[in-house]
Amino acid sequence: MRIIKGLRFSGVAAICIIFSFLLPQSAMAGLVVNEVMTTNETALQDEFADFDDWIEIHNTGAGSVNIEGMFLTDDFFFPTKFELPDTLIPTGGYIIIWCDNEMNEGPLHTNFKLDGDGEQIGIFNTLFNGNGPVDTLSFTQQIPNVSLGRYPNGTGNFTFMGDYTPGSENSAPYNLPPYITETKHFPFNPTDSDPVAVTATIVEDLVLTEAVLHYNAGAGYATVTMFDDGNHDDGAAGDEIYGASIPAQSNGTFVSYYVSALDDLGLSATDPPTAPAAAYIYEVGYLSPVLYVNEFLASNATTNTDEWGDPDDWVEIFNGSGQNINLEGMYLTDNLDDHNKFVFPDTLLLSGEFLLVWCDGEAHEGPLHTAFKLSAGGEQVGIYDSDIHGNVVIDSLTFGAQTTDISFGRSQDGGPEWIFFDVPTPGATNAASGVADEGASGLRFRLLGNAPNPARDGTRITFQIPDARRVVLRVITPDGREVTRLYDGMLNTGGHIVTWDARDDAGRRVPAGVYFYKLNAGRDQASGKILLIR
């Protein structure tokens, strides 16, 4: 006897019910992922006019299949990620699923997006039928507005499709030119003793016959063959990442470079696309300028006003070098994951001088007014170098909650210690300001985070303590093993910054991965996470 959905059956009736659930199993085997577009920029719009990524499911079986209760996923470890709705696909039929993470737009819109750099797609069976895989696909780097489809339709191997055909039979593919992306060099700012590794991801639908690095150090373009063999700073063999090196050049040299690729049918491409008229550039021996986020006010009610009479929030930049610095092309941001939110205009900052940038969300008010505001609840602020110099971080800070009309700044201009000021000093030295006491500022124990994060060569951990106390700051592995003890001693009241250089206690560079830092200050303790990349 079998109970199904609250009803009781016995004998032949029970057998019939059981077989009614099992019969579709063979029909489900006819469902295939038939075509996919993971980087839909201008190709196909959904019913809301969005250019979203999509998956085409095709029924190659002999009978209709209702996909209700089956699943679609982009993670084989999470096969039940998106449950398919009550939808009948007739034999030979097709259905388009929009992978846009916008389930509110309809039953055929998933709760995930696709990754054009490569991932997985799978149709999985119902829970009743064991939730096993019906059809799966793993893919690598994709080409914008080009689909990946089976040819012959429904049964063949996947190939790049010259014409995308959502909801209909895949047409014969034709040759596409190579697609070059992610061209970059390392180190970002080489010295005169550094050869420079250049890598690029090159996707080709047939056979790539040539990948070439072109570089010009002042005497015209020279060429170097690029390889995908794992031996030319190119990652692993066969991963579509090609690499080659530019020899070391003398300090002050501007080096231009670009990448070209050629396939077996004579189609070619370059990156940048208009090379050599446009090319990537770096300067040998360049050192990022000595600039500091020196002070900021994230809740300005009465302290000072801009040129329009508005008491807006601000960030003060300090030139701590012995040279005048033109900020043109550099960036200021309140989000360390989005470096380029505000670009500095042609602005000369003299040595030892200060510059006030108004963070008011009113960029129309002048060249030193940003399109973003600061958050008094806590966020980030950072200065980043220009694109030509690698867009690397110059200075950054992650901060916690702020108090109206009390600024947070360095106790000495350009110094390592951060404290609150009850008398802010916009555009002037911090040394003349009064320090906010605990009652005025609400100063308390707070871990304010670390930046940059992810980190490559090191990160700065910021925290504050309400009174003098012993502080212990350690970096540990995920399994609790101590990597290094950054600080162990007394510290005074206020904000503090401790730098980790991504080395262990023996001075050895630690491998990339996830690390944690533990802060103990008297009876208070807190922790944070560092993602280290190499």
Coordinates of C-alpha atoms in Angstrom, one line a residue:
M1 CA 0.0 0.0 0.0
R2 CA 1.3 3.5 -0.9
I3 CA 0.3 7.0 0.3
I4 CA 0.7 9.7 -2.3
K5 CA -0.4 13.3 -1.7
G6 CA -2.6 12.2 1.1
L7 CA -4.5 9.6 -0.9
R8 CA -4.5 5.8 -0.2
F9 CA -4.0 3.3 -2.9
S10 CA -3.5 -0.5 -3.0
G11 CA -2.9 -3.3 -5.4
V12 CA -2.9 -2.5 -9.1
A13 CA -3.9 1.1 -8.4
A14 CA -0.7 1.6 -6.4
I15 CA 1.4 0.0 -9.2
C16 CA -0.2 2.3 -11.8
I17 CA 0.5 5.4 -9.7
I18 CA 4.1 4.5 -9.2
F19 CA 4.7 3.9 -12.9
S20 CA 3.0 7.2 -13.7
F21 CA 5.9 8.9 -11.9
L22 CA 8.6 6.7 -13.3
L23 CA 7.6 6.7 -17.0
P24 CA 8.8 10.3 -17.7
Q25 CA 12.4 9.3 -16.8
S26 CA 13.2 8.1 -20.3
A27 CA 11.6 11.2 -21.8
M28 CA 13.6 13.4 -19.5
A29 CA 16.8 11.9 -21.0
G30 CA 15.9 13.7 -24.2
L31 CA 16.3 17.1 -22.7
V32 CA 19.5 18.8 -23.5
V33 CA 21.2 22.2 -23.0
N34 CA 21.3 23.1 -26.6
E35 CA 22.5 26.7 -26.7
V36 CA 23.9 29.2 -24.2
M37 CA 24.8 32.9 -24.3
T38 CA 26.7 34.1 -21.2
T39 CA 27.7 37.6 -22.3
N40 CA 24.6 39.1 -23.9
E41 CA 25.5 42.8 -24.3
T42 CA 23.4 43.8 -27.4
A43 CA 22.2 40.5 -28.9
L44 CA 18.8 39.5 -27.5
Q45 CA 16.3 41.2 -25.2
D46 CA 13.9 39.6 -22.8
E47 CA 10.3 40.6 -22.4
F48 CA 11.4 43.6 -20.2
A49 CA 13.9 44.8 -22.9
D50 CA 16.9 43.6 -20.9
F51 CA 20.0 42.1 -22.5
D52 CA 20.2 39.2 -20.1
D53 CA 22.1 35.9 -20.5
W54 CA 20.1 32.9 -21.5
I55 CA 20.0 29.1 -21.8
E56 CA 18.1 27.2 -24.4
I57 CA 16.7 23.8 -23.4
H58 CA 15.7 21.5 -26.3
N59 CA 13.6 18.3 -26.2
T60 CA 15.2 15.8 -28.5
G61 CA 13.0 12.9 -27.2
A62 CA 10.0 11.2 -28.8
G63 CA 7.4 12.6 -26.4
S64 CA 6.5 15.8 -24.7
V65 CA 8.1 16.6 -21.3
N66 CA 6.8 18.7 -18.5
I67 CA 9.8 20.1 -16.8
E68 CA 7.9 21.0 -13.6
G69 CA 10.0 20.1 -10.5
M70 CA 13.2 19.7 -12.4
F71 CA 16.1 22.0 -11.7
L72 CA 18.6 24.3 -13.5
T73 CA 21.9 25.3 -11.9
D74 CA 25.2 26.9 -12.6
D75 CA 26.8 25.0 -9.7
F76 CA 27.0 21.2 -9.7
F77 CA 27.4 21.2 -5.9
F78 CA 24.0 23.0 -5.7
P79 CA 21.9 21.0 -8.2
T80 CA 18.5 22.4 -6.8
K81 CA 19.5 26.0 -7.3
F82 CA 16.5 27.0 -9.6
E83 CA 13.4 24.9 -9.8
L84 CA 11.8 24.9 -13.3
P85 CA 8.1 25.8 -13.5
D86 CA 5.1 23.9 -14.9
T87 CA 6.1 24.1 -18.6
L88 CA 5.4 21.5 -21.3
I89 CA 8.1 21.2 -24.0
P90 CA 6.8 19.2 -26.9
T91 CA 9.0 16.8 -28.8
G92 CA 11.4 18.8 -30.9
G93 CA 10.5 21.9 -28.9
Y94 CA 12.6 24.6 -27.3
I95 CA 12.4 26.8 -24.2
I96 CA 14.5 29.9 -23.2
I97 CA 15.5 30.4 -19.6
W98 CA 16.7 33.9 -18.7
C99 CA 19.7 33.8 -16.3
D100 CA 19.4 37.3 -14.9
N101 CA 18.9 36.8 -11.1
E102 CA 15.5 38.6 -11.5
M103 CA 12.9 36.0 -10.5
N104 CA 10.4 38.8 -10.0
E105 CA 10.3 39.1 -13.8
G106 CA 8.6 35.7 -14.3
P107 CA 8.8 32.0 -13.9
L108 CA 11.5 31.6 -16.6
H109 CA 13.9 34.0 -14.9
T110 CA 16.4 32.4 -12.7
N111 CA 18.0 33.3 -9.3
F112 CA 21.5 33.3 -10.8
K113 CA 23.5 34.9 -13.6
L114 CA 26.0 33.3 -15.9
D115 CA 29.7 34.0 -15.8
G116 CA 31.3 34.7 -19.2
D117 CA 34.7 33.8 -17.9
G118 CA 33.6 30.2 -17.6
E119 CA 31.5 28.0 -15.3
Q120 CA 29.0 25.1 -15.3
I121 CA 25.4 24.6 -16.4
G122 CA 23.3 21.6 -15.6
I123 CA 19.7 20.3 -15.9
F124 CA 18.9 18.0 -12.9
N125 CA 16.0 15.7 -12.4
T126 CA 13.2 16.0 -9.9
L127 CA 13.8 15.1 -6.3
F128 CA 11.3 12.2 -6.7
N129 CA 13.5 10.8 -9.5
G130 CA 16.7 11.1 -7.6
N131 CA 17.8 14.6 -8.6
G132 CA 20.5 13.2 -10.9
P133 CA 22.0 15.1 -13.9
V134 CA 20.0 15.1 -17.1
D135 CA 22.4 17.1 -19.2
T136 CA 25.5 19.2 -18.2
L137 CA 27.9 21.6 -19.7
S138 CA 31.2 23.1 -18.5
F139 CA 32.7 26.0 -20.5
T140 CA 35.6 28.4 -20.5
Q141 CA 35.9 32.1 -21.6
Q142 CA 33.0 33.2 -23.9
I143 CA 32.7 35.9 -26.6
P144 CA 30.3 38.8 -26.1
N145 CA 27.1 38.4 -28.2
V146 CA 28.2 35.0 -29.5
S147 CA 26.4 31.9 -28.3
L148 CA 27.7 28.4 -27.6
G149 CA 25.6 25.8 -29.2
R150 CA 25.4 22.1 -30.3
Y151 CA 26.0 21.3 -33.9
P152 CA 24.4 19.2 -35.3
N153 CA 21.5 20.6 -33.4
G154 CA 20.6 18.8 -30.2
T155 CA 23.2 16.0 -30.5
G156 CA 26.6 17.5 -31.6
N157 CA 29.5 19.0 -29.7
F158 CA 29.4 22.6 -28.5
T159 CA 30.9 25.2 -30.7
F160 CA 30.7 29.0 -31.0
M161 CA 27.8 29.9 -33.2
G162 CA 28.2 32.6 -35.8
D163 CA 24.4 33.1 -35.7
Y164 CA 22.6 32.7 -32.4
T165 CA 19.2 30.9 -32.8
P166 CA 17.2 31.0 -29.5
G167 CA 14.1 28.9 -29.7
S168 CA 15.0 27.3 -33.0
E169 CA 17.4 24.8 -34.7
N170 CA 21.1 25.7 -34.5
S171 CA 22.5 26.7 -37.8
A172 CA 25.9 25.6 -39.2
P173 CA 28.7 27.6 -37.5
Y174 CA 31.1 29.7 -39.5
N175 CA 34.6 30.9 -38.6
L176 CA 34.9 33.8 -36.2
P177 CA 38.0 35.9 -35.6
P178 CA 40.0 35.3 -32.4
Y179 CA 38.7 37.1 -29.4
I180 CA 41.3 38.7 -27.1
T181 CA 40.5 40.0 -23.6
E182 CA 42.1 40.5 -20.2
T183 CA 45.4 41.8 -21.7
K184 CA 47.6 43.0 -18.8
H185 CA 51.1 43.3 -17.6
F186 CA 53.0 42.6 -14.3
P187 CA 54.5 44.2 -12.4
F188 CA 52.3 47.2 -12.9
N189 CA 55.2 49.6 -12.2
P190 CA 58.4 47.8 -13.1
T191 CA 61.9 49.0 -12.3
D192 CA 64.8 49.0 -14.7
S193 CA 65.7 45.5 -13.6
D194 CA 62.3 44.0 -14.2
P195 CA 61.3 42.1 -17.3
V196 CA 57.5 42.6 -17.7
A197 CA 55.2 39.6 -18.2
V198 CA 52.2 40.3 -20.5
T199 CA 49.3 37.9 -20.6
A200 CA 46.1 37.8 -22.6
T201 CA 43.1 35.5 -22.8
I202 CA 42.6 34.4 -26.5
V203 CA 39.5 32.5 -27.5
E204 CA 39.4 30.9 -30.9
D205 CA 36.6 28.7 -32.3
L206 CA 38.8 26.7 -34.7
V207 CA 42.6 26.7 -34.6
L208 CA 44.8 29.6 -33.4
T209 CA 47.9 29.7 -35.4
E210 CA 49.6 32.8 -34.0
A211 CA 49.6 34.9 -30.9
V212 CA 52.1 37.8 -30.9
L213 CA 53.1 40.5 -28.3
H214 CA 54.1 43.8 -30.0
Y215 CA 56.0 46.3 -27.8
N216 CA 57.7 49.7 -28.5
A217 CA 60.3 51.0 -26.1
G218 CA 61.1 54.0 -28.3
A219 CA 62.7 52.4 -31.3
G220 CA 59.6 51.1 -33.1
Y221 CA 57.6 47.9 -32.4
A222 CA 59.3 44.6 -31.8
T223 CA 57.5 41.3 -31.7
V224 CA 57.6 38.3 -29.3
T225 CA 55.6 35.0 -29.8
M226 CA 53.1 34.3 -27.0
F227 CA 52.5 30.8 -25.7
D228 CA 49.9 28.9 -23.8
D229 CA 52.2 26.2 -22.4
G230 CA 52.5 27.1 -18.7
N231 CA 56.1 28.2 -19.1
H232 CA 55.7 31.8 -20.2
D233 CA 54.0 33.4 -17.2
D234 CA 50.8 32.3 -18.8
G235 CA 49.1 30.2 -16.1
A236 CA 48.5 26.6 -16.9
A237 CA 48.9 24.9 -20.3
G238 CA 45.8 25.0 -22.4
D239 CA 43.9 27.5 -20.3
E240 CA 43.6 30.0 -23.2
I241 CA 45.8 32.4 -21.3
Y242 CA 48.8 33.3 -23.5
G243 CA 52.0 34.9 -22.2
A244 CA 55.3 36.5 -23.2
S245 CA 57.8 38.9 -21.7
I246 CA 59.1 42.4 -22.5
P247 CA 62.8 42.8 -21.6
A248 CA 63.8 45.2 -18.8
Q249 CA 64.1 48.8 -19.9
S250 CA 65.8 51.9 -18.4
N251 CA 64.0 54.1 -15.9
G252 CA 61.9 56.8 -17.5
T253 CA 61.0 54.7 -20.6
F254 CA 57.4 54.6 -21.7
V255 CA 56.6 51.2 -23.2
S256 CA 53.6 50.7 -25.5
Y257 CA 52.3 47.2 -26.2
Y258 CA 49.4 45.3 -27.8
V259 CA 48.5 41.7 -28.6
S260 CA 47.5 40.3 -32.0
A261 CA 46.1 36.8 -32.9
L262 CA 45.6 34.9 -36.2
D263 CA 43.5 31.8 -36.9
D264 CA 44.0 29.1 -39.4
L265 CA 41.6 30.7 -41.9
G266 CA 43.3 34.0 -41.9
L267 CA 41.0 36.0 -39.5
S268 CA 42.9 38.2 -37.0
A269 CA 42.3 40.5 -34.1
T270 CA 44.2 42.9 -31.9
D271 CA 43.8 44.1 -28.3
P272 CA 43.2 47.0 -28.1
P273 CA 41.0 46.6 -31.1
T274 CA 42.4 49.7 -32.9
A275 CA 46.1 48.8 -32.2
P276 CA 48.7 50.1 -32.9
A277 CA 46.9 53.4 -33.1
A278 CA 45.8 52.7 -29.5
A279 CA 48.0 50.6 -27.2
Y280 CA 48.6 49.8 -23.5
I281 CA 51.3 51.8 -21.8
Y282 CA 53.5 51.6 -18.7
E283 CA 56.4 53.7 -17.4
V284 CA 59.6 52.1 -16.2
G285 CA 60.8 53.2 -12.8
Y286 CA 57.6 55.0 -11.9
L287 CA 56.8 55.3 -8.2
S288 CA 53.3 56.1 -7.0
P289 CA 53.1 59.5 -5.4
V290 CA 53.2 60.0 -1.7
L291 CA 49.6 61.1 -1.1
Y292 CA 47.5 60.5 1.9
V293 CA 43.8 60.5 2.8
N294 CA 44.7 62.8 5.7
E295 CA 41.3 63.7 7.3
F296 CA 37.6 63.4 6.4
L297 CA 34.2 64.4 7.7
A298 CA 31.4 62.1 6.9
S299 CA 28.6 64.0 8.7
N300 CA 29.0 67.8 8.3
A301 CA 26.2 69.9 9.7
T302 CA 27.9 73.1 10.9
T303 CA 31.7 72.7 10.5
N304 CA 32.5 74.4 7.1
T305 CA 30.8 75.0 3.7
D306 CA 31.7 74.7 0.1
E307 CA 31.8 77.5 -2.4
W308 CA 28.0 77.2 -2.7
G309 CA 27.4 77.7 1.0
D310 CA 26.6 74.0 1.6
P311 CA 27.9 72.1 4.7
D312 CA 28.9 69.0 2.7
D313 CA 31.1 66.1 3.6
W314 CA 34.7 66.2 2.5
V315 CA 37.9 64.3 2.2
E316 CA 41.3 66.0 2.7
I317 CA 44.2 64.9 0.5
F318 CA 47.8 65.6 1.8
N319 CA 50.9 65.7 -0.4
G320 CA 53.5 64.2 1.9
S321 CA 56.3 64.1 -0.7
G322 CA 59.0 66.5 -1.4
Q323 CA 57.7 67.2 -4.9
N324 CA 54.7 68.9 -6.5
I325 CA 52.1 66.3 -7.8
N326 CA 49.6 66.7 -10.6
L327 CA 46.6 64.6 -9.6
E328 CA 45.1 64.6 -13.1
G329 CA 43.9 61.1 -14.0
M330 CA 44.1 59.7 -10.5
Y331 CA 41.0 58.6 -8.7
L332 CA 39.1 59.0 -5.4
T333 CA 36.5 56.4 -4.3
D334 CA 34.3 55.4 -1.4
N335 CA 34.3 51.8 -2.6
L336 CA 37.5 49.9 -2.8
D337 CA 35.9 47.4 -5.2
D338 CA 35.1 50.3 -7.6
H339 CA 38.3 52.3 -7.9
N340 CA 37.3 54.8 -10.5
K341 CA 34.2 56.6 -9.1
F342 CA 35.8 60.1 -9.2
V343 CA 38.6 61.2 -11.5
F344 CA 40.8 64.1 -10.4
P345 CA 40.9 67.0 -12.9
D346 CA 44.1 68.9 -13.9
T347 CA 45.1 69.9 -10.3
L348 CA 48.6 70.6 -9.0
L349 CA 49.0 69.8 -5.4
L350 CA 52.2 71.4 -4.0
S351 CA 54.5 69.6 -1.6
G352 CA 53.2 69.7 1.9
E353 CA 49.9 71.2 0.9
F354 CA 46.3 70.0 1.3
L355 CA 43.4 69.6 -1.1
L356 CA 39.7 69.4 -0.1
V357 CA 37.4 67.2 -2.2
W358 CA 33.7 67.7 -1.5
C359 CA 31.9 64.3 -1.3
D360 CA 28.4 65.7 -1.8
G361 CA 26.9 63.7 -4.7
E362 CA 26.8 67.0 -6.7
A363 CA 29.4 66.7 -9.4
H364 CA 27.7 69.4 -11.4
E365 CA 28.9 72.0 -8.7
G366 CA 32.5 71.8 -9.8
P367 CA 35.5 69.6 -10.7
L368 CA 36.3 68.9 -7.0
H369 CA 32.8 67.7 -6.2
T370 CA 32.2 64.0 -6.4
A371 CA 29.2 62.0 -7.6
F372 CA 29.1 60.1 -4.3
K373 CA 28.6 60.9 -0.7
L374 CA 30.3 59.6 2.4
S375 CA 28.4 57.3 4.8
A376 CA 28.4 58.4 8.5
G377 CA 27.5 54.7 9.2
G378 CA 31.0 53.7 8.0
E379 CA 32.5 52.7 4.7
Q380 CA 35.7 53.1 2.8
V381 CA 37.8 55.9 1.1
G382 CA 40.7 55.4 -1.2
I383 CA 43.1 57.2 -3.6
Y384 CA 44.1 55.2 -6.7
D385 CA 46.7 55.9 -9.4
S386 CA 45.9 56.7 -13.0
D387 CA 45.1 54.0 -15.5
I388 CA 48.4 54.4 -17.2
H389 CA 50.1 53.6 -13.9
G390 CA 48.1 50.5 -13.2
N391 CA 45.2 52.0 -11.2
V392 CA 47.0 50.7 -8.1
V393 CA 46.0 51.9 -4.6
I394 CA 48.0 54.8 -3.2
D395 CA 46.2 55.1 0.1
S396 CA 43.0 53.8 1.5
L397 CA 41.0 53.5 4.8
T398 CA 38.1 51.4 6.0
F399 CA 36.3 53.3 8.7
G400 CA 33.4 52.8 11.2
A401 CA 30.5 54.9 12.3
Q402 CA 31.2 58.7 12.5
T403 CA 29.8 61.5 14.7
T404 CA 28.3 64.7 13.2
D405 CA 30.9 67.6 13.0
I406 CA 33.7 65.4 14.4
S407 CA 36.3 64.5 11.8
F408 CA 38.5 61.4 11.7
G409 CA 42.1 62.1 10.7
R410 CA 45.8 61.3 11.2
S411 CA 47.2 62.6 14.5
Q412 CA 50.1 63.9 12.4
D413 CA 49.8 64.8 8.8
G414 CA 50.6 61.6 6.8
G415 CA 51.3 59.7 10.1
P416 CA 50.1 56.2 10.9
E417 CA 47.8 56.9 13.9
W418 CA 44.1 57.9 13.3
I419 CA 42.1 59.9 15.9
F420 CA 38.9 61.9 16.2
F421 CA 39.0 65.7 16.1
D422 CA 36.4 67.8 17.8
V423 CA 37.9 70.8 15.8
P424 CA 38.2 69.6 12.2
T425 CA 41.0 71.2 10.1
P426 CA 39.9 71.1 6.5
G427 CA 42.7 72.2 4.2
A428 CA 45.1 72.7 7.1
T429 CA 47.5 70.7 9.3
N430 CA 46.0 68.3 11.8
A431 CA 48.5 69.3 14.5
A432 CA 46.5 72.3 15.5
S433 CA 43.2 70.5 16.1
G434 CA 41.8 69.4 19.4
V435 CA 41.3 65.7 20.0
A436 CA 37.7 64.7 20.7
D437 CA 37.3 63.1 24.1
E438 CA 35.3 59.9 24.7
G439 CA 32.2 61.8 25.6
A440 CA 32.1 64.0 22.6
S441 CA 33.0 61.3 20.0
G442 CA 31.4 58.2 21.5
L443 CA 34.9 56.6 21.1
R444 CA 34.8 52.9 21.8
F445 CA 36.6 49.8 20.9
R446 CA 36.1 49.2 17.2
L447 CA 37.8 47.1 14.5
L448 CA 37.5 49.2 11.3
G449 CA 38.7 46.6 8.9
N450 CA 41.6 46.3 6.5
A451 CA 42.5 47.7 3.1
P452 CA 43.4 46.9 0.5
N453 CA 41.3 43.7 0.5
P454 CA 42.0 41.6 -1.6
A455 CA 45.7 42.3 -0.9
R456 CA 48.7 41.4 -3.0
D457 CA 51.8 42.7 -1.1
G458 CA 50.3 43.8 2.1
T459 CA 47.3 45.4 3.9
R460 CA 46.6 47.9 6.7
I461 CA 44.4 47.0 9.6
T462 CA 42.6 49.9 11.3
F463 CA 41.1 49.9 14.8
Q464 CA 40.4 52.3 17.7
I465 CA 40.5 51.9 21.5
P466 CA 38.8 54.1 24.1
D467 CA 41.7 54.1 26.5
A468 CA 45.3 53.0 26.9
R469 CA 45.5 49.2 27.0
R470 CA 47.6 46.3 25.9
V471 CA 46.9 45.3 22.3
V472 CA 47.7 42.0 20.6
L473 CA 47.2 41.7 16.9
R474 CA 47.8 38.3 15.2
V475 CA 47.4 36.9 11.6
I476 CA 46.3 33.3 11.6
T477 CA 45.4 30.6 9.0
P478 CA 41.8 29.3 8.7
D479 CA 42.8 26.3 10.9
G480 CA 44.1 28.6 13.7
R481 CA 47.8 28.4 13.1
E482 CA 49.6 31.7 13.9
V483 CA 51.3 33.2 10.8
T484 CA 52.7 36.3 12.5
R485 CA 52.2 38.5 15.5
L486 CA 51.9 42.1 14.2
Y487 CA 51.7 43.9 17.5
D488 CA 52.0 43.0 21.2
G489 CA 52.2 46.0 23.6
M490 CA 50.6 49.1 25.0
L491 CA 48.8 51.6 22.8
N492 CA 47.2 54.9 23.7
T493 CA 43.6 56.0 23.2
G494 CA 42.5 56.7 19.6
G495 CA 42.7 55.2 16.2
H496 CA 45.6 53.0 15.1
I497 CA 46.8 51.4 11.8
V498 CA 49.0 48.3 11.7
T499 CA 50.5 47.1 8.4
W500 CA 51.0 43.4 7.5
D501 CA 53.5 42.9 4.7
A502 CA 52.1 39.5 3.7
R503 CA 55.0 37.7 5.4
D504 CA 55.3 35.3 8.3
D505 CA 57.4 35.7 11.4
A506 CA 60.4 34.4 9.6
G507 CA 60.1 37.1 6.9
R508 CA 58.9 34.7 4.2
R509 CA 56.2 35.6 1.7
V510 CA 53.1 33.6 2.5
P511 CA 51.1 31.9 -0.3
A512 CA 47.9 33.3 -1.7
G513 CA 44.7 32.3 0.2
V514 CA 42.4 33.3 3.0
Y515 CA 43.8 34.5 6.3
F516 CA 42.3 35.9 9.4
Y517 CA 43.5 38.5 11.9
K518 CA 42.6 38.5 15.6
L519 CA 42.6 41.7 17.6
N520 CA 42.7 41.5 21.4
A521 CA 42.6 44.9 23.3
G522 CA 42.1 44.4 27.0
R523 CA 38.9 42.5 27.5
D524 CA 37.7 43.4 24.0
Q525 CA 38.3 41.3 20.9
A526 CA 37.4 41.2 17.2
S527 CA 38.5 39.5 14.0
G528 CA 38.6 40.1 10.3
K529 CA 39.4 38.3 7.0
I530 CA 42.1 39.0 4.4
L531 CA 42.1 37.6 0.9
L532 CA 45.7 37.4 -0.3
I533 CA 46.3 37.2 -4.0
R534 CA 49.6 36.8 -5.9

